[in-house]
Coordinates of C-alpha atoms in Angstrom, one line a residue:
X2 CA 63.9 196.3 118.7
X3 CA 62.2 193.1 119.8
X4 CA 65.1 191.1 118.4
X5 CA 67.5 193.2 120.5
X6 CA 65.5 192.7 123.7
X7 CA 65.2 189.0 123.0
X8 CA 69.0 188.7 122.4
X9 CA 69.7 190.7 125.6
X10 CA 67.4 188.5 127.6
X11 CA 69.1 185.4 126.3
X12 CA 72.5 186.8 127.2
X13 CA 71.3 187.6 130.7
X14 CA 69.7 184.2 131.1
X15 CA 72.9 182.4 130.1
X16 CA 75.0 184.7 132.3
X17 CA 72.6 184.0 135.3
X18 CA 72.8 180.2 134.7
X19 CA 76.6 180.4 134.5
X20 CA 76.7 182.3 137.8
X21 CA 74.4 179.8 139.4
X22 CA 76.6 176.9 138.3
X23 CA 79.7 178.7 139.6
X24 CA 78.1 178.9 143.0
X25 CA 77.8 175.2 143.4
X26 CA 80.4 173.5 145.5
X27 CA 82.5 170.7 144.0
X28 CA 81.4 167.1 144.8
X29 CA 85.0 166.2 145.6
X30 CA 88.0 167.9 147.1
X31 CA 91.5 166.3 146.5
X32 CA 92.8 165.1 149.8
X33 CA 89.4 164.9 151.5
X34 CA 86.7 162.2 151.6
X35 CA 83.2 163.5 150.8
X36 CA 80.6 162.4 153.3
X37 CA 76.8 162.7 153.3
X38 CA 74.7 163.4 156.4
X39 CA 74.5 159.7 157.5
X40 CA 78.2 159.3 157.3
X41 CA 78.8 162.6 159.0
X42 CA 76.5 161.4 161.9
X43 CA 78.5 158.2 162.2
X44 CA 81.7 160.3 162.5
X45 CA 79.9 162.6 165.0
X46 CA 78.8 159.6 167.1
X47 CA 82.5 158.4 167.0
X48 CA 83.6 161.7 168.5
X49 CA 85.3 163.0 165.4
X50 CA 85.6 166.9 165.7
X51 CA 83.5 169.0 163.4
X52 CA 84.7 172.4 162.1
X53 CA 82.2 174.9 161.0
X54 CA 83.6 177.4 158.6
X55 CA 80.4 179.5 158.1
X56 CA 80.1 183.2 158.9
X57 CA 79.6 184.4 162.5
X58 CA 75.9 185.1 161.8
X59 CA 75.3 181.6 160.5
X60 CA 77.2 180.1 163.4
X61 CA 75.0 182.1 165.9
X62 CA 71.9 180.8 164.2
X63 CA 72.7 177.1 164.9
X64 CA 75.4 174.5 164.4
X65 CA 76.3 170.9 164.9
X66 CA 76.6 170.3 168.7
X67 CA 80.2 170.7 169.9
X68 CA 81.5 172.0 166.6
X69 CA 84.5 174.3 166.5
X70 CA 83.9 177.6 164.8
X71 CA 86.8 178.7 162.5
X72 CA 85.2 181.2 160.2
X73 CA 86.9 180.7 156.8
X74 CA 87.7 184.4 156.0
X75 CA 88.9 185.4 159.4
X76 CA 89.6 182.4 161.7
X77 CA 90.6 179.5 159.6
X78 CA 94.4 178.9 159.3
X79 CA 96.8 176.0 159.7
X80 CA 97.5 177.1 163.2
X81 CA 93.9 177.5 164.3
X82 CA 92.9 174.1 162.8
X83 CA 95.9 172.5 164.5
X84 CA 94.5 173.7 167.8
X85 CA 91.4 171.7 167.1
X86 CA 92.9 168.5 165.6
X87 CA 96.3 167.0 164.9
X88 CA 97.3 166.8 161.2
X89 CA 96.9 163.0 161.3
X90 CA 93.5 163.0 163.1
X91 CA 90.1 162.8 161.6
X92 CA 88.1 166.0 161.2
X93 CA 84.8 166.9 159.5
X94 CA 84.5 170.3 157.8
X95 CA 81.1 171.8 156.9
X96 CA 79.3 174.9 155.9
X97 CA 75.8 175.7 154.4
X98 CA 75.5 173.0 151.8
X99 CA 76.2 172.7 148.1
X100 CA 75.6 176.4 147.4
X101 CA 78.3 177.3 149.9
X102 CA 81.9 177.1 148.8
X103 CA 83.5 177.6 152.2
X104 CA 83.9 173.9 153.2
X105 CA 85.4 172.9 149.9
X106 CA 87.9 175.8 150.1
X107 CA 88.7 174.9 153.7
X108 CA 89.3 171.3 152.9
X109 CA 91.5 172.2 150.0
X110 CA 93.5 174.5 152.2
X111 CA 93.7 171.9 155.0
X112 CA 94.9 169.2 152.6
X113 CA 97.6 171.6 151.4
X114 CA 98.7 172.2 155.0
X115 CA 99.2 168.5 155.5
X116 CA 96.0 167.5 157.3
X117 CA 95.4 163.9 156.1
X118 CA 92.1 162.7 157.5
X119 CA 89.7 165.3 156.2
X120 CA 86.0 164.7 155.7
X121 CA 84.3 167.1 153.4
X122 CA 80.6 167.4 154.5
X123 CA 79.5 169.0 151.3
X124 CA 75.8 169.1 152.1
X125 CA 76.5 170.7 155.5
X126 CA 74.2 172.0 158.1
X127 CA 71.0 172.0 155.9
X128 CA 71.4 168.2 155.3
X129 CA 72.2 167.6 159.0
X130 CA 69.0 169.5 160.0
X131 CA 66.9 167.7 157.3
X132 CA 68.0 164.4 158.7
X133 CA 66.7 165.4 162.1
X134 CA 70.1 165.4 163.7
X135 CA 70.7 167.6 166.8
X136 CA 71.5 171.3 166.4
X137 CA 72.6 173.7 169.1

């Protein structure tokens, strides 16, 4: 019985580790340039638009000042993104950091739609806040 319990606990531990690894966003997205908080702030200071693809509740809790909210599951499309930025203009896309897959998915979609100057802010709002940058 102890061997069975031990074996089952190993299976669940491995499954949990696999699930945790699967919830980590990729470090790179083809067609996008990955940026850290410092580079994102430079783009912000340059006036490059930011697109927040987080949920409505996360958006309501705080965001990069002036960001456009295009919730990934209900508001993000080629048409809505084109209302924010031209396909050949710079844009920063972010979400809730490396444990959030929304910004990587959004960047992949945008690249597929022909947007060519995408910045993938993988570390997202948590890194922005940790750096002491403004939030509204």
